[in-house]
mmCIF file with all atom_site columns, C-alpha atoms in Angstrom:
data_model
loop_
_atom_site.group_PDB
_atom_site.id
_atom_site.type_symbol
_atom_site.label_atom_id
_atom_site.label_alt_id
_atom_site.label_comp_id
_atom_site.label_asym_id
_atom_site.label_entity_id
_atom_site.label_seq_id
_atom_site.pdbx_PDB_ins_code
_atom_site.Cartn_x
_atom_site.Cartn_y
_atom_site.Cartn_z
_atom_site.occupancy
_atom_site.B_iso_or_equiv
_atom_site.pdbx_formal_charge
_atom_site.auth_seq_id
_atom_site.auth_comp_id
_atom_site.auth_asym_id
_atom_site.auth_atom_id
_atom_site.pdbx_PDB_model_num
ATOM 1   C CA . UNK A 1 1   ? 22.900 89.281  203.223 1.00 77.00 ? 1   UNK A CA 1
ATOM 2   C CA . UNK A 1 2   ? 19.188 87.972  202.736 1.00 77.00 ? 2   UNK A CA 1
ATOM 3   C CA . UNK A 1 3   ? 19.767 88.035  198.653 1.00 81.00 ? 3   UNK A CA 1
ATOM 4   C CA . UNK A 1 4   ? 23.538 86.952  198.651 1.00 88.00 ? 4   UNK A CA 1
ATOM 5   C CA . UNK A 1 5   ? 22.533 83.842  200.530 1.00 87.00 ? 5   UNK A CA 1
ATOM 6   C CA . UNK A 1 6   ? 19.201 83.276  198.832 1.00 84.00 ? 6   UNK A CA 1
ATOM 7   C CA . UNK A 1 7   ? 21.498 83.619  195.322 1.00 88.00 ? 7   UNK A CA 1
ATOM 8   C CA . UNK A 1 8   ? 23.619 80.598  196.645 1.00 89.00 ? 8   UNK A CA 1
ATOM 9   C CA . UNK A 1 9   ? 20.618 78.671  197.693 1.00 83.00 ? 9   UNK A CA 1
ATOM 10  C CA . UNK A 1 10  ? 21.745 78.963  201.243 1.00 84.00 ? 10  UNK A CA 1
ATOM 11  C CA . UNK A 1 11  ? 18.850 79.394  203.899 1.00 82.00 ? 11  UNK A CA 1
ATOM 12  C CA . UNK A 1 12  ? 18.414 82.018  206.383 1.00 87.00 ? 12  UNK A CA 1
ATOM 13  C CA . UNK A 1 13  ? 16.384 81.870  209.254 1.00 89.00 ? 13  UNK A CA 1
ATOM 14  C CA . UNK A 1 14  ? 16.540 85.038  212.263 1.00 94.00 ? 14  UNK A CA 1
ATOM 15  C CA . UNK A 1 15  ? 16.437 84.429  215.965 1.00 96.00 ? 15  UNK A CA 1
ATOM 16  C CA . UNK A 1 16  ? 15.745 86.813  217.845 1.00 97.00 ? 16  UNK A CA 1
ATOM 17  C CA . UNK A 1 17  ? 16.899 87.063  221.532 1.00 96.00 ? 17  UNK A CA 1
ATOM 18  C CA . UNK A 1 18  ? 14.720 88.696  224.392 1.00 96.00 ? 18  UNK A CA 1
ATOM 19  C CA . UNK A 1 19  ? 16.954 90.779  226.274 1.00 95.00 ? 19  UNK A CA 1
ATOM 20  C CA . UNK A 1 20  ? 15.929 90.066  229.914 1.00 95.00 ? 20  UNK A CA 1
ATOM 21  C CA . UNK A 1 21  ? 14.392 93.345  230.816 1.00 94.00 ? 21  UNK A CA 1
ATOM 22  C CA . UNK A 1 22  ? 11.744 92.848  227.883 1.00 94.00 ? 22  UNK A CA 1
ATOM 23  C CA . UNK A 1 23  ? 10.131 88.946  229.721 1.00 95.00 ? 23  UNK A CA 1
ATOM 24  C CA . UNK A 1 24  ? 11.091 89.804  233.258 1.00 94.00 ? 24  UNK A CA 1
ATOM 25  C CA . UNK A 1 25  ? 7.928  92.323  234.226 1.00 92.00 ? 25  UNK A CA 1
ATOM 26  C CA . UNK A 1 26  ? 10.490 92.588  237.785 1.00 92.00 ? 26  UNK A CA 1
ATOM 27  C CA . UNK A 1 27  ? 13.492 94.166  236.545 1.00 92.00 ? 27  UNK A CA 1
ATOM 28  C CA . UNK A 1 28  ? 11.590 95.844  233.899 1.00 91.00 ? 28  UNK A CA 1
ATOM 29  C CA . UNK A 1 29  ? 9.356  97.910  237.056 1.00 92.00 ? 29  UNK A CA 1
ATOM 30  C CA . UNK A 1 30  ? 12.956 98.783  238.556 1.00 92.00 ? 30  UNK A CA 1
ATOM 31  C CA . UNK A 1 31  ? 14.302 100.159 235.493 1.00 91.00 ? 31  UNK A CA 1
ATOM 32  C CA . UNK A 1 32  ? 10.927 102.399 234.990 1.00 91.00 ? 32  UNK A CA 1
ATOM 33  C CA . UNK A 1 33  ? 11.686 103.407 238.632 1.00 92.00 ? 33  UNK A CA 1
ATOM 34  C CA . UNK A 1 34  ? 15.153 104.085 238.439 1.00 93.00 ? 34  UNK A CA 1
ATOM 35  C CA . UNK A 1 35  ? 14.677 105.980 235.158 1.00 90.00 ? 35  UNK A CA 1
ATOM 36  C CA . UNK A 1 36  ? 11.486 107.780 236.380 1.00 88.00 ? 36  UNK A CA 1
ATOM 37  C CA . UNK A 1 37  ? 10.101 107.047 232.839 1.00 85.00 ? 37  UNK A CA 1
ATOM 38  C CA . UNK A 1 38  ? 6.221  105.899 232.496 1.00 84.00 ? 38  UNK A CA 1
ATOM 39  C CA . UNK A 1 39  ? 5.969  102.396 231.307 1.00 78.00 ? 39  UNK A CA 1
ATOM 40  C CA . UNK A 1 40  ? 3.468  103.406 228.107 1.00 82.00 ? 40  UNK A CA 1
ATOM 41  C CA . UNK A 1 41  ? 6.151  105.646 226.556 1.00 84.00 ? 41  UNK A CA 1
ATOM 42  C CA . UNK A 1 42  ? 8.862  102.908 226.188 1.00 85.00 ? 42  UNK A CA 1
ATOM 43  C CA . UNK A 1 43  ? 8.161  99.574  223.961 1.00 91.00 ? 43  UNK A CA 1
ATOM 44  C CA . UNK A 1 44  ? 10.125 96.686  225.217 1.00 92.00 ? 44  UNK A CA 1
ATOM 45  C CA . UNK A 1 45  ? 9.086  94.902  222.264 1.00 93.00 ? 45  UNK A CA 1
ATOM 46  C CA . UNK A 1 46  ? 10.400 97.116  219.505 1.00 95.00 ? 46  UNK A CA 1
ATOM 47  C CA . UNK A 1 47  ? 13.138 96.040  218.326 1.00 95.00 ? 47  UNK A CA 1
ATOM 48  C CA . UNK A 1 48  ? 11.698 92.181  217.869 1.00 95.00 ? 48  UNK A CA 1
ATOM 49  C CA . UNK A 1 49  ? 8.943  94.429  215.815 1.00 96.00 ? 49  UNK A CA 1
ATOM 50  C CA . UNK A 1 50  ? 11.704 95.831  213.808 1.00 97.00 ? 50  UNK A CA 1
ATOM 51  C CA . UNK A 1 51  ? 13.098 92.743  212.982 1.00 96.00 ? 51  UNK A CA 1
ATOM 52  C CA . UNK A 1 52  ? 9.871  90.853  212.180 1.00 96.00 ? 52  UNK A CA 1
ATOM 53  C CA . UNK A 1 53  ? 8.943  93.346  209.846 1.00 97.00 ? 53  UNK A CA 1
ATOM 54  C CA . UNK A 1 54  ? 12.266 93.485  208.295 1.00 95.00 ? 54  UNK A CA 1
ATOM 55  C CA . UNK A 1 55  ? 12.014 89.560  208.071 1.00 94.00 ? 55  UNK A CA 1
ATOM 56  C CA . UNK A 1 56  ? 8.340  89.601  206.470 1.00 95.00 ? 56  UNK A CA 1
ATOM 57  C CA . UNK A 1 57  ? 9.250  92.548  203.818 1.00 94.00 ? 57  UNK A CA 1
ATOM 58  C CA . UNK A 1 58  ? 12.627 90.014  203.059 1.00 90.00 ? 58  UNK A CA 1
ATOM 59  C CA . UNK A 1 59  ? 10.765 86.394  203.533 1.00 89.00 ? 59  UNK A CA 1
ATOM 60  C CA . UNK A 1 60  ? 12.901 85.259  205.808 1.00 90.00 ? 60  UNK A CA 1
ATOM 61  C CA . UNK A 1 61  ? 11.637 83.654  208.389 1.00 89.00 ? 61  UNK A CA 1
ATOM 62  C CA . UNK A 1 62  ? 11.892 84.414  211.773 1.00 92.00 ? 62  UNK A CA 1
ATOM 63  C CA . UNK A 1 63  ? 11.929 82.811  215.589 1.00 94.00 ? 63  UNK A CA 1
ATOM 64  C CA . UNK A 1 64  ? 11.455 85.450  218.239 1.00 96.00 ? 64  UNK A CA 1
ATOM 65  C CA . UNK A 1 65  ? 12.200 83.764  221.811 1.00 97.00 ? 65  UNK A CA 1
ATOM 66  C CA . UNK A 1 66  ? 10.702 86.438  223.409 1.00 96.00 ? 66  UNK A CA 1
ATOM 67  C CA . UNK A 1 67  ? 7.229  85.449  224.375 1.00 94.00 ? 67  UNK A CA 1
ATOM 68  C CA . UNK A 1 68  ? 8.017  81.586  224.935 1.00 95.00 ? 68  UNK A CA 1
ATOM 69  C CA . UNK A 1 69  ? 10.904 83.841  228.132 1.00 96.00 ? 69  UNK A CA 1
ATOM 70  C CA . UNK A 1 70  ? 8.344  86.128  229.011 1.00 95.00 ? 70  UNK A CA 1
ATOM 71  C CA . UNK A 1 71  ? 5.537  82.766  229.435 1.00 95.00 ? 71  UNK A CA 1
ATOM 72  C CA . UNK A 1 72  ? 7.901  81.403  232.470 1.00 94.00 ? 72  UNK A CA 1
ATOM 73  C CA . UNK A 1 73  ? 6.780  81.880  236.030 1.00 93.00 ? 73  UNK A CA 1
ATOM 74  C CA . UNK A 1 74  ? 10.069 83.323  236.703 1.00 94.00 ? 74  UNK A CA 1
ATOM 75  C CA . UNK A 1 75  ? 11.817 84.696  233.782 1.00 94.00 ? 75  UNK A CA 1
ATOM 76  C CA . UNK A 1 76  ? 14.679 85.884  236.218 1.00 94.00 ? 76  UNK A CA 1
ATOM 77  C CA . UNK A 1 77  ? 16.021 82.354  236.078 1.00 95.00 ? 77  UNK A CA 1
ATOM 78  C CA . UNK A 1 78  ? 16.258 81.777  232.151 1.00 96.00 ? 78  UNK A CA 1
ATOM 79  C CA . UNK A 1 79  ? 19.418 84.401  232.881 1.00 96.00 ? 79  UNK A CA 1
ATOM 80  C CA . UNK A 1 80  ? 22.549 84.074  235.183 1.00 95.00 ? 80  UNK A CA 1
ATOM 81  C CA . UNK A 1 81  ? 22.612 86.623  238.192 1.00 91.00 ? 81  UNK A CA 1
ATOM 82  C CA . UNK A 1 82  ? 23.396 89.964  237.276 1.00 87.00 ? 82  UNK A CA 1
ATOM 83  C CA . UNK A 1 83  ? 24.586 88.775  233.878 1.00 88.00 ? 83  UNK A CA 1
ATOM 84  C CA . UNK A 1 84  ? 22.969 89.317  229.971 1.00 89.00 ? 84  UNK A CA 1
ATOM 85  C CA . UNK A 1 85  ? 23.711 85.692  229.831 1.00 95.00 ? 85  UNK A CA 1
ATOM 86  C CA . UNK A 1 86  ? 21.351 82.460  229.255 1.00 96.00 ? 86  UNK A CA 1
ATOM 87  C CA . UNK A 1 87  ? 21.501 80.244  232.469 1.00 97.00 ? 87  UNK A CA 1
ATOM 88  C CA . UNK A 1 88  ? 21.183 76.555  231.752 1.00 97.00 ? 88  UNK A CA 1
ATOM 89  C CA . UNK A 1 89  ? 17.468 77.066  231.817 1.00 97.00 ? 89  UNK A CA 1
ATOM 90  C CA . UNK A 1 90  ? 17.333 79.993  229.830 1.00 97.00 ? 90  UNK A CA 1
ATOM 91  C CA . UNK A 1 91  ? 19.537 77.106  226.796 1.00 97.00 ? 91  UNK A CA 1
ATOM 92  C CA . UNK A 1 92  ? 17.493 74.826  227.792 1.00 97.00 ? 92  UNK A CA 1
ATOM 93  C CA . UNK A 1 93  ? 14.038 76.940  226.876 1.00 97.00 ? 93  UNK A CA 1
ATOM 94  C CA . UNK A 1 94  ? 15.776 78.265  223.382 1.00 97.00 ? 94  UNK A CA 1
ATOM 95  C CA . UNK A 1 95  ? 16.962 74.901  222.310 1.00 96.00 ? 95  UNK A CA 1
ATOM 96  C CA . UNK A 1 96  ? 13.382 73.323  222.901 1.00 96.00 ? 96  UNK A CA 1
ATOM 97  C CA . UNK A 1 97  ? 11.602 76.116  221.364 1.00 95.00 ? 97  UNK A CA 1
ATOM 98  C CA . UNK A 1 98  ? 14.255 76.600  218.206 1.00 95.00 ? 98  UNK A CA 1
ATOM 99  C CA . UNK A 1 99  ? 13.635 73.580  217.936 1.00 92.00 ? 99  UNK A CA 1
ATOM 100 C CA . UNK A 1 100 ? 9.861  73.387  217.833 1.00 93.00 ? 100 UNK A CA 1
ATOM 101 C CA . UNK A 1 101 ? 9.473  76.120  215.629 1.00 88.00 ? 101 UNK A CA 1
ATOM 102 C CA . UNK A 1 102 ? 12.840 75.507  213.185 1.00 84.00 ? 102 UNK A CA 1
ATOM 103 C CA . UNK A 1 103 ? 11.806 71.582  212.533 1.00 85.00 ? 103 UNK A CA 1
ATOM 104 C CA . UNK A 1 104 ? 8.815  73.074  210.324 1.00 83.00 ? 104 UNK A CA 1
ATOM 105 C CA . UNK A 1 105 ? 11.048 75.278  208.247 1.00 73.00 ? 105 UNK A CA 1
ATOM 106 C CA . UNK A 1 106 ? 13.328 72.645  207.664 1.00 76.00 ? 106 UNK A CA 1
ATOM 107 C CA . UNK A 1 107 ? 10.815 70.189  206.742 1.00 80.00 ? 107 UNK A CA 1
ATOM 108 C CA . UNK A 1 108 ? 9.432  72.508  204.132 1.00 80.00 ? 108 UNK A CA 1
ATOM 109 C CA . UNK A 1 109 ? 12.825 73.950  202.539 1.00 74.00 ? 109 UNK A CA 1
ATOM 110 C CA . UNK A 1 110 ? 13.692 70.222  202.498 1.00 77.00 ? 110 UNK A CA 1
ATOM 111 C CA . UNK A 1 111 ? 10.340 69.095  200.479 1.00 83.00 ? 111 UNK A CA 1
ATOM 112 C CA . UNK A 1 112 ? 11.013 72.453  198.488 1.00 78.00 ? 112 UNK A CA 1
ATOM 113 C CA . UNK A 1 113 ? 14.462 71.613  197.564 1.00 73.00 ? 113 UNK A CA 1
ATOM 114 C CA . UNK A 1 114 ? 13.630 67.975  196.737 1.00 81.00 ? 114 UNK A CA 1
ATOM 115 C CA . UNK A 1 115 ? 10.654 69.342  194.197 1.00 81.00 ? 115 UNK A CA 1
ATOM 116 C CA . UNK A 1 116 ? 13.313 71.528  192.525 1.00 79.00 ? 116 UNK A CA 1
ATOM 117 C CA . UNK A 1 117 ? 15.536 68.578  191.702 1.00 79.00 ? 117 UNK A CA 1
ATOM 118 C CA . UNK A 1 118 ? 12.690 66.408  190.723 1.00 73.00 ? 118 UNK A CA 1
#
């Protein structure tokens, strides 16, 4: 998809979603539990790795939400109760930081596309 899009001059930029066991250090110690697995055998950040690297080798770049979820003082409310889903905080956090980190990329595939024409 990376080439057929870069062929068309179409950008393509990867966000990657935390799922909420991998920034909420809570649920994550009652899944260990439940499981009986030990904690260093099992990388809650793998797949984001995956990706990244996948990203790098294809120069696409890449927003991983994970961290900026995982910073919050309760990460248990940037999802609804018992749900996979976003709460209004948990939007709220992923607009501001898509934002944040997108309005660079934009900026320079802007100045980039302007110097081709030129």
């Amino acid at each position: 998809m990376a080439g057929y899009l870069r062929d068309r001059q179409i950008p393509l930029i990867v966000i990657l979603i935390p799922d909420q066991i991998q920034v909420d250090p809570l649920l994550r110690e009652e899944f260990i539990a439940a499981f009986s697995i030990r904690d260093e055998l099992y990388d809650f950040g793998r797949p984001q790795a995956l990706f990244h690297a996948w990203c790098v080798e294809h120069d696409v770049p890449c927003i991983d939400l994970r961290k900026d979820f995982a910073r919050q003082a309760k990460p248990s409310d940037l999802f609804l109760q018992n749900d996979m889903h976003w709460s209004v905080a948990g939007h709220a956090l992923a607009s501001e930081t898509i934002f944040a980190k997108l309005r660079p990329v934009v900026m320079s595939a802007a100045k980039d596309h302007r110097a081709a024409e030129n």
